[in-house]
Coordinates of C-alpha atoms and ligand atoms in Angstrom, one line a residue:
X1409 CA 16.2 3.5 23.1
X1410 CA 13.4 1.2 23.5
X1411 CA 11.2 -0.1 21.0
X1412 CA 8.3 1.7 22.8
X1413 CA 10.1 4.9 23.1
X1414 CA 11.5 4.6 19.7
X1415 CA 7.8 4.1 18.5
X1416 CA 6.5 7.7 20.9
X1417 CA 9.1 9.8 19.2
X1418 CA 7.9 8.7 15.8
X1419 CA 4.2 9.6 16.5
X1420 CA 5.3 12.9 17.9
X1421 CA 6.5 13.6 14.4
X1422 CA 3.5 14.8 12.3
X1423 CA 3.8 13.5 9.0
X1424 CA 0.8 13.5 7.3
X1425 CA 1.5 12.7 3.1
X1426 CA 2.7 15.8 1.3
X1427 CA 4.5 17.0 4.7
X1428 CA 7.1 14.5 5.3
X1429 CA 10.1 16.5 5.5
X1430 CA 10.2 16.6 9.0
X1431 CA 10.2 13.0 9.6
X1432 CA 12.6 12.2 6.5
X1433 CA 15.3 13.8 8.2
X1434 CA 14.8 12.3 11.8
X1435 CA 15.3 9.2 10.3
X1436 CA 18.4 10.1 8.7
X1437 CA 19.7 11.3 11.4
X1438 CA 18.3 8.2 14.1
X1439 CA 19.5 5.9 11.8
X1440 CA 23.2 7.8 11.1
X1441 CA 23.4 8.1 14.9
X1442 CA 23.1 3.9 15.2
X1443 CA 25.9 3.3 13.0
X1444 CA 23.9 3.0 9.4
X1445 CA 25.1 4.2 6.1
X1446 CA 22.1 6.6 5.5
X1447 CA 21.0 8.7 2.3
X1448 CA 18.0 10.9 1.8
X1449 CA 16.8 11.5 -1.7
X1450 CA 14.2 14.0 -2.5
X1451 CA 11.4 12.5 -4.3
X1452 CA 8.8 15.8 -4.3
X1453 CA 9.8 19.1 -2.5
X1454 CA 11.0 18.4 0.6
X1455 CA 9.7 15.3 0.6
X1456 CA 12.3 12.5 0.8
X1457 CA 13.0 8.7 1.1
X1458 CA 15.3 7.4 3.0
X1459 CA 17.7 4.7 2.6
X1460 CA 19.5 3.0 5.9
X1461 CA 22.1 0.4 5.4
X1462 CA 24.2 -1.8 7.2
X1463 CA 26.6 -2.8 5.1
X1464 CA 27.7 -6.8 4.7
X1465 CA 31.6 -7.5 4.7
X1466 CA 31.6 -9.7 1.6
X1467 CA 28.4 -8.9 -0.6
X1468 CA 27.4 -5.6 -2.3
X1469 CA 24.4 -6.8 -2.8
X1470 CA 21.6 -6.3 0.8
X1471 CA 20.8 -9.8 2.0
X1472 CA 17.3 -8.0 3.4
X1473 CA 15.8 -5.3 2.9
X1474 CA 12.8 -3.6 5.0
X1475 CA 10.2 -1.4 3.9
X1476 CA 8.0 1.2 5.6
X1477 CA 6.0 4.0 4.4
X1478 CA 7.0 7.1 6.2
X1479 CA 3.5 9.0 5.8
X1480 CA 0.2 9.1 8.1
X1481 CA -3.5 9.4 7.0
X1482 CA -4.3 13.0 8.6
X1483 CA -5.9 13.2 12.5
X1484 CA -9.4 13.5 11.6
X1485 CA -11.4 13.2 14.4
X1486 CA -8.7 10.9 16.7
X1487 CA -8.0 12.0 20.4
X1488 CA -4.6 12.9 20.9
X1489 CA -3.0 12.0 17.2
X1490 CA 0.2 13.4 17.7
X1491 CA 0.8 12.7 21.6
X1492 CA 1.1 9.3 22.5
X1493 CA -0.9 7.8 25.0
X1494 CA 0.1 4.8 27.1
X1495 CA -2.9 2.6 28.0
X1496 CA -3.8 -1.1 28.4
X1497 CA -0.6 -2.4 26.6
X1498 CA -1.2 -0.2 23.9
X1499 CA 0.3 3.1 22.4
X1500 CA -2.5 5.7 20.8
X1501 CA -1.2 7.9 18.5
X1502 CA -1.9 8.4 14.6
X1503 CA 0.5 6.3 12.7
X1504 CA 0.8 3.7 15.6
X1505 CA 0.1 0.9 13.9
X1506 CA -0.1 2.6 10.2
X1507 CA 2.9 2.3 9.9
X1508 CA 5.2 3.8 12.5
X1509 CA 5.0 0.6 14.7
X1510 CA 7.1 -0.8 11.9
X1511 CA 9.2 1.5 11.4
X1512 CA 9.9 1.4 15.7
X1513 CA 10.7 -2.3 15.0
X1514 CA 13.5 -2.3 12.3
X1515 CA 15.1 0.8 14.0
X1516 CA 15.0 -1.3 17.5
X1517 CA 15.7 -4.6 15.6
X1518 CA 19.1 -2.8 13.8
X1519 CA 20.1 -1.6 17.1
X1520 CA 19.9 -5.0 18.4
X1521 CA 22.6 -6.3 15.1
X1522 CA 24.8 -2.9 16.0
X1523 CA 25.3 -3.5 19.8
X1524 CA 25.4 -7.3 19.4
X1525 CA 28.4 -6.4 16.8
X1526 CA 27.0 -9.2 14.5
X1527 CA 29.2 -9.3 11.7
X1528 CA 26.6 -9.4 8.3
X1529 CA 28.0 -11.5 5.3
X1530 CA 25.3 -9.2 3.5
X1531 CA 24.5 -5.7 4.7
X1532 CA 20.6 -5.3 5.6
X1533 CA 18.4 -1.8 4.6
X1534 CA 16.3 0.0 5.4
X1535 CA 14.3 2.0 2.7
X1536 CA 11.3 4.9 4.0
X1537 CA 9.3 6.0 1.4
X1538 CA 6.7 9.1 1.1
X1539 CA 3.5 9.3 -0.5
X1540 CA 2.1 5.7 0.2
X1541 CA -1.0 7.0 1.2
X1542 CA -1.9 8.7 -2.1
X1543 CA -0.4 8.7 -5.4
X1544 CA 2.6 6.3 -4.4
X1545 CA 5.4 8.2 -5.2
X1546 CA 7.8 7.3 -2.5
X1547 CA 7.8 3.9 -3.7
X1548 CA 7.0 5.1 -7.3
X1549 CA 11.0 6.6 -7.0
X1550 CA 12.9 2.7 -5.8
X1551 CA 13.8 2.2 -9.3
X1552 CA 15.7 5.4 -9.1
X1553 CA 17.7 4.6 -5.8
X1554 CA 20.0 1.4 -7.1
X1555 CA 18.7 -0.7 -4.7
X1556 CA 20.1 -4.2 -4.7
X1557 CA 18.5 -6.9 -2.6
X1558 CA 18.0 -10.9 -1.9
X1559 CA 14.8 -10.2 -0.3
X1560 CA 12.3 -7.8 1.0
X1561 CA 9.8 -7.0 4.3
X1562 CA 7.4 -5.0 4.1
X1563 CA 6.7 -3.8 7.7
X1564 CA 3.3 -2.7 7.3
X1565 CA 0.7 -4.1 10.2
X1566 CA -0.3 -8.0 9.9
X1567 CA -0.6 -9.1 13.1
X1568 CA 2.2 -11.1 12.7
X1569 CA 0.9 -13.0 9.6
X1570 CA 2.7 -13.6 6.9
X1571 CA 1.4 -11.9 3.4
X1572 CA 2.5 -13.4 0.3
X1573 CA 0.9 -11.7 -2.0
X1574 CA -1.6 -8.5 -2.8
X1575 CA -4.1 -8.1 -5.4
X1576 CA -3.8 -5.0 -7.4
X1577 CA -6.2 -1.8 -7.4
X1578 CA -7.6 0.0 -10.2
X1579 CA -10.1 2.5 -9.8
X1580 CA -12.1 2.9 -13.1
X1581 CA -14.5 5.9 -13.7
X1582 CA -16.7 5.7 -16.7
X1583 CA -18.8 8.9 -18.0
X1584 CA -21.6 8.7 -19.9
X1585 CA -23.0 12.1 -21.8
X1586 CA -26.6 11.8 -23.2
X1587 CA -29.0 15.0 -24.1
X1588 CA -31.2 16.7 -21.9
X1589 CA -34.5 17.3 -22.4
X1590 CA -37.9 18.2 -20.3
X1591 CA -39.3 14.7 -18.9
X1592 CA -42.7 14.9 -20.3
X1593 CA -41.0 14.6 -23.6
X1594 CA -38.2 12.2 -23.0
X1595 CA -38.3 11.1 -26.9
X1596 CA -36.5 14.2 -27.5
X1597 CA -33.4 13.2 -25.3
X1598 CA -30.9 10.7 -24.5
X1599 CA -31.2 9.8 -20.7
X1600 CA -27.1 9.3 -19.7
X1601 CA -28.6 7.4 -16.3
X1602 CA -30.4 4.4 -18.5
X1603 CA -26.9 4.0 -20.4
X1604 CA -25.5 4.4 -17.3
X1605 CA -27.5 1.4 -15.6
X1606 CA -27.0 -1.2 -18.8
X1607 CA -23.3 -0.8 -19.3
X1608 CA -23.1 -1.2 -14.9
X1609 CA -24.7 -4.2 -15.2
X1610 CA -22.7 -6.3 -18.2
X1611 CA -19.0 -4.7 -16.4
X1612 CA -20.2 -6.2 -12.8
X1613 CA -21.7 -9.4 -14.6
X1614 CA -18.9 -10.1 -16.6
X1615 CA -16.8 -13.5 -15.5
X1616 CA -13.9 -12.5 -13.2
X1617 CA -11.1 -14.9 -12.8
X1618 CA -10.0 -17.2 -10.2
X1619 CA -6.5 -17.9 -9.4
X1620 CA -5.2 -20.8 -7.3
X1621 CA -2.4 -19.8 -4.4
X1622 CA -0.1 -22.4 -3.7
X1623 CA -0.1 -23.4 -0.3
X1624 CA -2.7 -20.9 0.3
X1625 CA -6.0 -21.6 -2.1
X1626 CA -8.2 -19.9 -4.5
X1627 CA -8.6 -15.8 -4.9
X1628 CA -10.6 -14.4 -7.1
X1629 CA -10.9 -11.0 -9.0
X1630 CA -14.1 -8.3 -7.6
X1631 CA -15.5 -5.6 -8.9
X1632 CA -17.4 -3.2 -6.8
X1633 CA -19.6 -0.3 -8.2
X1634 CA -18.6 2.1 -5.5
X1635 CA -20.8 5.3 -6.9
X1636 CA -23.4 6.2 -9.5
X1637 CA -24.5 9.6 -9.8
X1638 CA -26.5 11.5 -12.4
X1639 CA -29.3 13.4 -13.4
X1640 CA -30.6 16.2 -11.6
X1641 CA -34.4 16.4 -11.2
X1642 CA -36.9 13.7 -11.4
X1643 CA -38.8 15.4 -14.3
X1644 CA -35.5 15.8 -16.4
X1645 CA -34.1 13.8 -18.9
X1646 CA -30.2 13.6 -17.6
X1647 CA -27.6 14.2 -20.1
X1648 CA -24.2 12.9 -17.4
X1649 CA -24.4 9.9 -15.8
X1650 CA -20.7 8.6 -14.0
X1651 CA -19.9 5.2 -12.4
X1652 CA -16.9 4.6 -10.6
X1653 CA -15.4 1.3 -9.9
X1654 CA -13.3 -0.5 -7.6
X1655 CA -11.3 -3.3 -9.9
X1656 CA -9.2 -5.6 -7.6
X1657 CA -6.6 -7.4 -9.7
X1658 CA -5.8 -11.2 -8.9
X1659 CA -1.9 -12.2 -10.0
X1660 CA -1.5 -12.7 -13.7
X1661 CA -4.0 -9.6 -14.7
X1662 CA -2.8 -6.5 -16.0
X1663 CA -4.4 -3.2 -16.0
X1664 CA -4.2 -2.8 -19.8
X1665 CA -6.4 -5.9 -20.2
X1666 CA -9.1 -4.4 -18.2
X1667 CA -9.3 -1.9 -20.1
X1668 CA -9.3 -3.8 -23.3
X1669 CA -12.2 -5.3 -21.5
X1670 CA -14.4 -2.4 -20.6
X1671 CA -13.8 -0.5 -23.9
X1672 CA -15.1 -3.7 -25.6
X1673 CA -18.3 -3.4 -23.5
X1674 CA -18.7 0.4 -24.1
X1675 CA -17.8 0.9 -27.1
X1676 CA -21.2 0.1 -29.0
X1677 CA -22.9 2.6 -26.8
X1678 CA -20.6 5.0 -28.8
X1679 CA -22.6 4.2 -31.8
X1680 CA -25.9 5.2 -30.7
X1681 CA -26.7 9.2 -31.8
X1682 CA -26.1 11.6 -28.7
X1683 CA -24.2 8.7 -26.8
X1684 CA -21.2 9.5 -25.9
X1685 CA -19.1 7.0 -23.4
X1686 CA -15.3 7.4 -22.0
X1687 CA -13.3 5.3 -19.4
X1688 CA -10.7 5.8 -17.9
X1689 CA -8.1 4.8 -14.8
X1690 CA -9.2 7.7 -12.2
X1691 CA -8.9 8.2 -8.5
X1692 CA -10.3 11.6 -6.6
X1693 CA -6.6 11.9 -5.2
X1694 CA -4.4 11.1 -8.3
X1695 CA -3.6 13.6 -10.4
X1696 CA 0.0 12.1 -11.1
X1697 CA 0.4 10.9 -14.8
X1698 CA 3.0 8.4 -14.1
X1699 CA 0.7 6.4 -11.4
X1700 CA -2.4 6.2 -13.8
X1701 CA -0.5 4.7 -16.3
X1702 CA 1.6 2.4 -14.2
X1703 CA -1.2 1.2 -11.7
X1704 CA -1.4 -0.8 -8.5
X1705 CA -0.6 -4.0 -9.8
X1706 CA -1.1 -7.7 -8.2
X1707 CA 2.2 -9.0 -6.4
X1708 CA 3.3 -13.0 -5.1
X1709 CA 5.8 -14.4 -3.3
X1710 CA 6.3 -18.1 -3.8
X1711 CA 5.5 -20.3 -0.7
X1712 CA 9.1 -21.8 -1.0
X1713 CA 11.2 -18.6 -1.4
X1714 CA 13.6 -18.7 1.2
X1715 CA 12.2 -15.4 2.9
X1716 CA 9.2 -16.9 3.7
X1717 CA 10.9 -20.0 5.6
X1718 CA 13.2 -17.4 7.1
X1719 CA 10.1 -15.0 8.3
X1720 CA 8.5 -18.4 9.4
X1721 CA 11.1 -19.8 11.3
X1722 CA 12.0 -16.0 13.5
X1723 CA 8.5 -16.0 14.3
X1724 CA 8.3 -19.2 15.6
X1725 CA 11.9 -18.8 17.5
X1726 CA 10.3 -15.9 19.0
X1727 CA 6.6 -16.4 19.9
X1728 CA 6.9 -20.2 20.0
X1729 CA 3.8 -20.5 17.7
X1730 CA 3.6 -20.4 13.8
X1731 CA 2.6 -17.7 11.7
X1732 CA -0.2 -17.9 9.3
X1733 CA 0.3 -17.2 5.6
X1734 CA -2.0 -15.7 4.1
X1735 CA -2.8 -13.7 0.6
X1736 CA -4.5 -10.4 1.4
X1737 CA -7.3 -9.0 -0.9
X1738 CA -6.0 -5.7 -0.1
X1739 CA -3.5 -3.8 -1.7
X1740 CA 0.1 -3.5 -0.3
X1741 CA 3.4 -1.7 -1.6
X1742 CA 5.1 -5.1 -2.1
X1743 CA 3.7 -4.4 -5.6
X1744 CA 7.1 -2.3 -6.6
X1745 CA 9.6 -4.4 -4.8
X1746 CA 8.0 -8.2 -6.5
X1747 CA 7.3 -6.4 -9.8
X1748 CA 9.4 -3.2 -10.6
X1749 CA 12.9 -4.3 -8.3
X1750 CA 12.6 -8.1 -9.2
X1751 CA 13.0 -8.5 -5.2
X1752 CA 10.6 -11.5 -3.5
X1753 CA 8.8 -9.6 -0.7
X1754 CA 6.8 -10.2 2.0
X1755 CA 4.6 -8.9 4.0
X1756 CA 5.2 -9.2 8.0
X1757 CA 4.4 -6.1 10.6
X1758 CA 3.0 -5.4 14.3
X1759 CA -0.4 -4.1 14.6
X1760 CA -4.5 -4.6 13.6
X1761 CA -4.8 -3.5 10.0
X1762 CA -8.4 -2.8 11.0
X1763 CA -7.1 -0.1 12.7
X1764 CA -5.4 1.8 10.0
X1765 CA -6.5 5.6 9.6
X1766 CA -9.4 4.6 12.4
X1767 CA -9.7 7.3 15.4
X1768 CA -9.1 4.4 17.4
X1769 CA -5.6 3.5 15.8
X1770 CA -3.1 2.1 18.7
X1771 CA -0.2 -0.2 18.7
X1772 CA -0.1 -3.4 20.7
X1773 CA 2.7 -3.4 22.6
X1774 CA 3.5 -7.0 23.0
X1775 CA 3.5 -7.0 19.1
X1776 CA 5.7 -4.2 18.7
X1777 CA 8.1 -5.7 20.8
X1778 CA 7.8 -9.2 19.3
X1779 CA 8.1 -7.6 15.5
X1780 CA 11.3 -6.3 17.0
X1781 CA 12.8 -9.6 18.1
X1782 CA 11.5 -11.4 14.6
X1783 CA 13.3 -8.5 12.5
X1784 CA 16.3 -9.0 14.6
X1785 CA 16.2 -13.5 13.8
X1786 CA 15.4 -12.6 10.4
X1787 CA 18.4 -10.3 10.2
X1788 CA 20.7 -12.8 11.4
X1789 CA 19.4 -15.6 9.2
X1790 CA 19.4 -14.1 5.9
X1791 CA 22.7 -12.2 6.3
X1792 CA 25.0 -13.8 8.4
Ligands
ZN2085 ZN1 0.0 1.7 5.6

């Protein structure tokens, strides 16, 4: 099959996060059917990753391994989400480019090693994992699968660039509780909303640190205050006030250190009578223990790792230009593979982020194809 076709069966599949099943055991069975060592392991109910190898004659150990997320944003207001339209060089569909293209590429670019009977000194994987889209648990579970690898992809869309690195994510919400009381005696309460305001404006003052990419330059840690919301007439002293934050982690920060931080800020608020502050790690969609406490945390590559050259070089075999490397201030599941499997991962995948979980989401065909071709050198670099 085709890299295009390959790429319209996947977006016939609806797998919006928390229904996954379906598409958990297509890939099994597409990937079983080329030739691959494949496993599914439930993560949730009926909700499953899925691990594709194939296997090297002389190391255990994967010389590459690729990573996709196997879950979509929902339709919402998008055209045809789950029939694929063909138009202008591109294929519409939800999960085009976010991140079924990918996906379409390693299958297309293993298919390439399997009918070229390339003989791999070191077997290359494929690993599909659920729940990227919310509370991470797909990729949450790779520590549980005995994955062993020289070096990761992770397939989601760059446009061809070459990611390095993420920052982490933390979403903080901070609740303030103060005492009602009538506004035209405001001496008898404790407006939550004033509190509020101060403690916003020493956290978003506060000096965020700059850290300095090799080959790449200078990033820096952000803060945005993403909602404020309290009180609930003009004429009443409100006793609830929340904030809700948007921490972006640059390499070297943890999330316990932040916190550190912001309970050193608002804990003297604590002190004052009727004042009562808590923080905490909170997102509207996590509800998962074991993700609040672990986090999204910041993840590098080094410039010189060997996967980089080898991404670097296949692109440049293939398009006959170079690729640029770049650090993303977004967030990316290269997090667990650099920092819970110890792997050095990057990120390389067709499509226009911009258009992730858009109603205008749609695969560029000439990328898919190229992403295809790139996988395929890669392959035959790292595990020949
Ligand atoms: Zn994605």
């Amino acid at each position: 099959m085709d890299v295009v076709k390959e790429l319209k069966r996947l977006i016939k599949i609806k797998s919006v996060t928390g229904s996954e099943g379906e598409i958990g055991k297509y890939l099994f069975q597409r990937f079983k059917k080329l030739g691959c060592k494949t496993e599914l392991f439930e993560v949730d109910k009926s909700r499953f990753n899925i691990l594709a190898v194939i296997p090297g004659n002389v190391n255990a150990k994967l010389g590459l391994l690729f990573h996709a997320h196997i879950d979509t944003v929902p339709p919402y207001k998008m055209k045809s989400p789950f029939e694929p339209i063909i138009k202008d060089n591109h294929i519409w569909g939800r999960g085009s480019v976010d991140q079924k293209g990918g996906i379409a590429s390693v299958i297309t670019a293993f298919e390439n090693i399997l009918s070229e009977h390339e003989t791999l000194t070191s077997g290359v994987g494929f690993v599909g994992v659920i729940d990227e889209e919310s509370e991470h648990r797909g990729s949450m579970f790779l520590k549980d699968m005995d994955i062993h690898a020289d070096y990761a992809v992770v397939t989601e869309p760059s446009g061809l660039k070459l990611g390095t690195g993420c920052k982490g994510t933390m979403p903080i919400k901070i609740m303030v509780k103060g005492k009602a009381s009538h506004g035209c005696r405001p001496w008898l309460g404790v407006s939550a909303v004033e509190y509020c305001i101060k403690a916003a404006g020493e956290i978003t003052s506060m000096d965020f640190p700059v850290h300095e990419i090799k080959g790449i330059g200078k990033t820096r840690a952000t803060i945005n205050l993403g909602i404020i919301k309290g009180g609930v007439a003009y004429n009443i002293v409100p006793d609830e006030c929340i904030l809700w934050f948007d921490r972006r982690l640059i390499p070297g920060e943890t999330q316990e250190e932040i916190m550190r931080d912001i309970h050193g800020i608002i804990e003297k608020y604590n002190h004052i009578p009727d004042v009562y502050v808590t923080a905490e790690i909170a997102r509207p969609d996590w509800n998962w223990e074991p993700i609040k406490k672990r986090g999204l945390k910041p993840a590098l590559t080094d410039m010189d790792s060997e996967i980089v050259t080898a991404v670097k070089n296949a692109h440049r075999s293939v398009l006959k230009n170079e690729t640029k490397v770049y650090f993303t201030d977004g967030y990316n599941e290269m997090d667990f593979l650099i920092n819970d499997l110890g792997i050095p991962a990057v990120q390389y995948g067709p499509g226009d982020a911009g258009l992730c979980h858009t109603n205008d989401e749609m695969m560029d065909i000439t990328q898919l194809k190229n992403a295809a071709n790139v996988y395929t050198e890669t392959i035959k670099t790292l595990c020949r």
